[in-house]
Coordinates of C-alpha atoms in Angstrom, one line a residue:
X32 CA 73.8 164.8 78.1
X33 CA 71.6 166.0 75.5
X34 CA 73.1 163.4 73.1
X35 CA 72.5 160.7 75.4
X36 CA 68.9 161.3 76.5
X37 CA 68.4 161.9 72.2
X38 CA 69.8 158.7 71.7
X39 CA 67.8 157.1 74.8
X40 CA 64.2 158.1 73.9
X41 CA 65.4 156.6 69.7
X42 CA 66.3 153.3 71.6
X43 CA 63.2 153.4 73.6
X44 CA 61.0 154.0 70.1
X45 CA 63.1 150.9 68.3
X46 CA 62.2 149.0 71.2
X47 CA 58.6 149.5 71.4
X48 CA 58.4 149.0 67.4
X49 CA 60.6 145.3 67.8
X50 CA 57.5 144.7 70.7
X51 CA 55.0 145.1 68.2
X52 CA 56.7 142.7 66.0
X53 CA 57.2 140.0 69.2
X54 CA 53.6 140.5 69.7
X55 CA 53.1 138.5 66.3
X56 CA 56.0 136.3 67.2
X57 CA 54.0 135.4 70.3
X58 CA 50.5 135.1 68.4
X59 CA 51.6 133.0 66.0
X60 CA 55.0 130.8 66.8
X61 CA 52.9 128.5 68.7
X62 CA 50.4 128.1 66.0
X63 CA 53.1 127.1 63.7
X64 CA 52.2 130.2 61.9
X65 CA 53.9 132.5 59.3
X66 CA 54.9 135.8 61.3
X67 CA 55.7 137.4 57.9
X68 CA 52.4 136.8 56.1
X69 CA 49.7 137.6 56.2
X70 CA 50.3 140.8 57.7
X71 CA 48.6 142.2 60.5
X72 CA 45.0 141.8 61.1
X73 CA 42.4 142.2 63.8
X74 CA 41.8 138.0 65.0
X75 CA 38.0 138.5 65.4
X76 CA 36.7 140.0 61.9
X77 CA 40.6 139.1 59.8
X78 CA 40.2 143.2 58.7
X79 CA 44.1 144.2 58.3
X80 CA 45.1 146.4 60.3
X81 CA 45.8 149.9 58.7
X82 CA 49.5 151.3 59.5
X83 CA 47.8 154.4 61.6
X84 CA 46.3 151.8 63.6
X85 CA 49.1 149.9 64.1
X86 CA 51.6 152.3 65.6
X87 CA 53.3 151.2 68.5
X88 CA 52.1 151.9 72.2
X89 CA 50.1 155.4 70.6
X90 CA 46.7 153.1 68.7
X91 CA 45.8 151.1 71.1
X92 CA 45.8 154.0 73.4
X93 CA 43.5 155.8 70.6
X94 CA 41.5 153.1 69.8
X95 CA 40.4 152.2 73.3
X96 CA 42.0 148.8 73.1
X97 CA 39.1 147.6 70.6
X98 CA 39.7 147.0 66.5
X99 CA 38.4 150.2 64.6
X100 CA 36.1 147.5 62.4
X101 CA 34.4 145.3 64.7
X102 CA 35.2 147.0 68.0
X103 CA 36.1 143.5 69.5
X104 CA 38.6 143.7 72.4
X105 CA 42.3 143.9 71.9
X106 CA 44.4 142.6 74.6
X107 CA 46.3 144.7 76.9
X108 CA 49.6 142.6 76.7
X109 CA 50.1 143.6 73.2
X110 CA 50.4 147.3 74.9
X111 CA 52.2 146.2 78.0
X112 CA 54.8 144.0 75.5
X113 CA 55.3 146.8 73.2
X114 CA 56.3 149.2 76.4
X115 CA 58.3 146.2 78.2
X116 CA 60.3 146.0 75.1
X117 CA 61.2 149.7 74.7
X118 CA 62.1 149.7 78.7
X119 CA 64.6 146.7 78.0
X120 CA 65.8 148.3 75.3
X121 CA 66.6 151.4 77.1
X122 CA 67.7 149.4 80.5
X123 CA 70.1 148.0 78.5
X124 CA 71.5 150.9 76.3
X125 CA 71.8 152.6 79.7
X126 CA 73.8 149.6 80.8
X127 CA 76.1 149.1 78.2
X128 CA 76.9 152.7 77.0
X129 CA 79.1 155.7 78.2
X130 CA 78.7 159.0 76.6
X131 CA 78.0 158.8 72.9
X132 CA 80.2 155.1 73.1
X133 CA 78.1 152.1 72.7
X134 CA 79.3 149.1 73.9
X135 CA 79.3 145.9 70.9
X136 CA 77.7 143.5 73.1
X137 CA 74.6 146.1 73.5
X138 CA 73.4 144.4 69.8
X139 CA 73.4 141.3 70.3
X140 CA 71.9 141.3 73.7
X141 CA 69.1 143.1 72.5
X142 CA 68.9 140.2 70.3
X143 CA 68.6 137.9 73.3
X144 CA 65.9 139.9 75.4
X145 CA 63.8 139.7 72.3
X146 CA 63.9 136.6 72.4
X147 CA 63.8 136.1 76.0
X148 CA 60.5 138.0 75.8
X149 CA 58.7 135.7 73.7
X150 CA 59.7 133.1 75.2
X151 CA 57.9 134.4 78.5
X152 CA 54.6 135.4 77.1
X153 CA 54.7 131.7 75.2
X154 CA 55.7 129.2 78.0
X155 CA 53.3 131.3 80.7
X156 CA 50.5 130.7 78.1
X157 CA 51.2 127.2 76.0
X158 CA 53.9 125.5 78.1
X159 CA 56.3 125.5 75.2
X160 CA 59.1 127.7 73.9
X161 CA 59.7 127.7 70.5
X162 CA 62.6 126.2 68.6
X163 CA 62.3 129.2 66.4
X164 CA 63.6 131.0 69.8
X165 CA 65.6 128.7 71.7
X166 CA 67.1 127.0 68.8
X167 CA 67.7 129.9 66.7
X168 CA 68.8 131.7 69.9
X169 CA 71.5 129.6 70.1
X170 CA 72.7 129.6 66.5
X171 CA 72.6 133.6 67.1
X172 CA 74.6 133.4 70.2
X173 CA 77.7 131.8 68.5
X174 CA 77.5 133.8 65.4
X175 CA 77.7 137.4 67.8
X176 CA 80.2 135.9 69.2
X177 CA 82.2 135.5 66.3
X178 CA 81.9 139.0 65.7
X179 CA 81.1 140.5 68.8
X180 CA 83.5 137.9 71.0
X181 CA 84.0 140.8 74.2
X182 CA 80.4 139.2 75.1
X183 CA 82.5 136.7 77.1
X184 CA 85.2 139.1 77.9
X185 CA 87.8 138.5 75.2
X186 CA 88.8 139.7 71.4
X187 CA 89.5 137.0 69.9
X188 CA 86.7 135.7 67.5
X189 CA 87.6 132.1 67.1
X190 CA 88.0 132.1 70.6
X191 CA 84.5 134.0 71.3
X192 CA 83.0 131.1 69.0
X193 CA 84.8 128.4 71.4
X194 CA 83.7 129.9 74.7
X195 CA 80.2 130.1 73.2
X196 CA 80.0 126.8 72.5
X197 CA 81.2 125.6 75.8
X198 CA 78.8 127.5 77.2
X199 CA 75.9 126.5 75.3
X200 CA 77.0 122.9 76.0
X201 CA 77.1 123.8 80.0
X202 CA 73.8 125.6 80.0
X203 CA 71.7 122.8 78.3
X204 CA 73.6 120.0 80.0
X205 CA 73.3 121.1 83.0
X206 CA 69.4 121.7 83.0
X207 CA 69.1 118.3 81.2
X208 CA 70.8 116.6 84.0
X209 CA 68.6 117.7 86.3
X210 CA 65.4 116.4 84.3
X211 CA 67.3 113.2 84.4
X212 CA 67.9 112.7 88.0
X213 CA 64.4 114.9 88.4
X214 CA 62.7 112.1 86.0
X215 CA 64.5 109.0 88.3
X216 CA 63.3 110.2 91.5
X217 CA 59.5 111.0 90.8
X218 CA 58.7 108.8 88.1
X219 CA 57.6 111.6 85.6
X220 CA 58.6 114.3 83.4
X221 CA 60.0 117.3 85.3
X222 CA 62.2 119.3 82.7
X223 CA 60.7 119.8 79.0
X224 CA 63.1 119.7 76.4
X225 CA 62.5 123.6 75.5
X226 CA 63.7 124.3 78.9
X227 CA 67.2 122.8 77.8
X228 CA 67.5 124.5 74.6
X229 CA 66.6 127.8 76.0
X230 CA 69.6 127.2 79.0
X231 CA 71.8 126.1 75.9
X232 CA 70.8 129.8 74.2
X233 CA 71.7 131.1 77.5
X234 CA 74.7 130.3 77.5
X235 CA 75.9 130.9 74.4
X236 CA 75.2 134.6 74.6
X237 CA 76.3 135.0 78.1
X238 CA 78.8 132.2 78.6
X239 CA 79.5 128.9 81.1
X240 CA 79.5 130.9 83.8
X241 CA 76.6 132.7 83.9
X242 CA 74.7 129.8 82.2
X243 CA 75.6 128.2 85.9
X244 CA 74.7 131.1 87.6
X245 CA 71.5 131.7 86.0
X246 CA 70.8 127.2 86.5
X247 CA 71.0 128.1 90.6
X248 CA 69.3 131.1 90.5
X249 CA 66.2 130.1 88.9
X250 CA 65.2 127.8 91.4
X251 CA 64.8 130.7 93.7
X252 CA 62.2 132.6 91.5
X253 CA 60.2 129.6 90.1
X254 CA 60.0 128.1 93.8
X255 CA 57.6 131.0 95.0
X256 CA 55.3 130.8 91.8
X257 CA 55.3 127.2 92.3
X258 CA 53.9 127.0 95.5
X259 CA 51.6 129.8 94.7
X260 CA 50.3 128.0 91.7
X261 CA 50.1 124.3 93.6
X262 CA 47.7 126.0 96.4
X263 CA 45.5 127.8 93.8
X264 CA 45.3 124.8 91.1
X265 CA 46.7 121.6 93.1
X266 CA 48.8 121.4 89.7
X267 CA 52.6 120.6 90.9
X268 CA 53.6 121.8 86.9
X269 CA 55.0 125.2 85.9
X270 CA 55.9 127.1 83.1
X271 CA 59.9 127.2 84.5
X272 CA 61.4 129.0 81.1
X273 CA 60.5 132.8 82.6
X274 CA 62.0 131.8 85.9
X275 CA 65.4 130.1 83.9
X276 CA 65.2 133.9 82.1
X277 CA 64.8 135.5 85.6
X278 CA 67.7 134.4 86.5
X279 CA 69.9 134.9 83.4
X280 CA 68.9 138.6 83.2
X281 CA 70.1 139.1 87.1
X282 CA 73.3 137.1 85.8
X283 CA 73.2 139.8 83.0
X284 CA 73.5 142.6 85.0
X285 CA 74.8 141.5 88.9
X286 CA 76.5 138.0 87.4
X287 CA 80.3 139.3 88.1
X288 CA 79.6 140.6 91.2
X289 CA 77.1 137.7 92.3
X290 CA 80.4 135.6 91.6
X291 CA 82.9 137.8 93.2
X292 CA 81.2 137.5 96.2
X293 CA 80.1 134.5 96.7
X294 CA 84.4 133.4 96.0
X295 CA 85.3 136.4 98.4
X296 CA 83.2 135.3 101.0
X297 CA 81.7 138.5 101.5
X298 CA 84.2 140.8 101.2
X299 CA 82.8 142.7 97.7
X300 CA 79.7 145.4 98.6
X301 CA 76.8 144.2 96.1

């Protein structure tokens, strides 16, 4: 128990340091920026930011939320990222471990959150995902499943690689079908391309399956924002990536049983 609560609070701490580094990824992707270089620095005055000002959830705490050199306000999401991260981190140790045994498919899905994150924070604020995201997501998706192929419930590599694949090409077509017909039928774009890469990324982690699952269940989340966001704006267009990642985590965690039940008819207690 010990051990495991040890090992908890670690995965927490790696979590909340990988959030500080989204929080660049998040700054700067969609400005086609470098998130290596330069390093980090306060946006108002450019003064980089010293390492004891930069540690994770604790500095911006100190610091009031304002840069030591200018005093000019630091956003709260970079602190609410940084702990989001660490909680997925944990969630997901917690998920996929028994005892001191953690699971292989623990890694790479903390992998895909990451990148699940930024994607959130970046379509909710620019209407994009970047390919640096999607597209690399999916190029990490069939590598861990070469070497991590019990993400789609088998041990064979070459055949983790195939049900990847097959997945990827389920998740993406899927969603792009739907901007088809949804183009025909109103006369307008209704499914941006990052939308389909990020399904396709979906998919290869998580498999065909799942990447259907999550395609029917994001509909459900996205409708009530949606309507929300048409009564406050009149605007009929929404950021639909968080709500495709809504339903891919639930997938994640409840997909089996979700599936199980919906075959049984019933029968299996959720």
């Amino acid at each position: 128990m010990e051990l495991n609560f040890l090992l908890g609070i670690f995965i927490f701490i790696i979590g909340a340091m990988t959030g500080s580094f989204l929080n660049v990824c998040i700054v700067r992707l969609p400005l086609e920026k470098s998130v290596v270089f330069p390093g980090s620095h306060c946006v108002a005055c450019r003064t980089p930011i010293q390492w004891y000002d930069n540690i994770p959830l604790i500095s911006w705490l100190v610091l009031g939320g304002r840069c030591r050199a200018c005093k000019a306000k630091i956003s709260f999401r970079y602190w609410f990222v940084e702990l989001l991260t660490g909680l997925a981190f944990l969630l997901l140790y917690r998920q996929y471990s028994q005892g001191s045994y953690i699971q292989p498919v623990l890694w790479p899905y903390l992998v895909m959150v990451s990148g699940f994150i930024v994607a959130t924070f970046v379509d909710f604020e620019y209407r994009i995902i970047p390919d640096e995201v999607s597209i690399g997501g999916m190029i990490a998706g069939v590598v861990f499943s070469l070497f991590v192929p019990q993400l789609h419930g088998i041990h064979s590599p070459f055949l983790g690689v195939g049900y990847s694949l097959l997945g990827l090409l389920v998740g993406g077509g899927t969603i792009y079908l739907m901007g088809v017909i949804g183009d025909f039928v109103f006369k307008k774009e209704t499914m941006g391309g990052g939308d389909v890469k990020l399904m396709g990324m979906v998919g290869a982690f998580m498999g065909w399956k799942l990447a259907l699952l999550t395609f029917f269940l994001a509909p459900f989340f996205g409708a009530v924002y949606g309507i929300v966001e048409k009564i406050r704006t009149k605007d009929s267009a929404i950021a639909y990536g968080p709500f495709l990642i809504m339903g891919a985590l639930v997938s994640l965690f409840w997909g089996d049983k979700i599936i199980y039940f919906l075959i049984t008819g019933g029968i299996y207690h959720l």
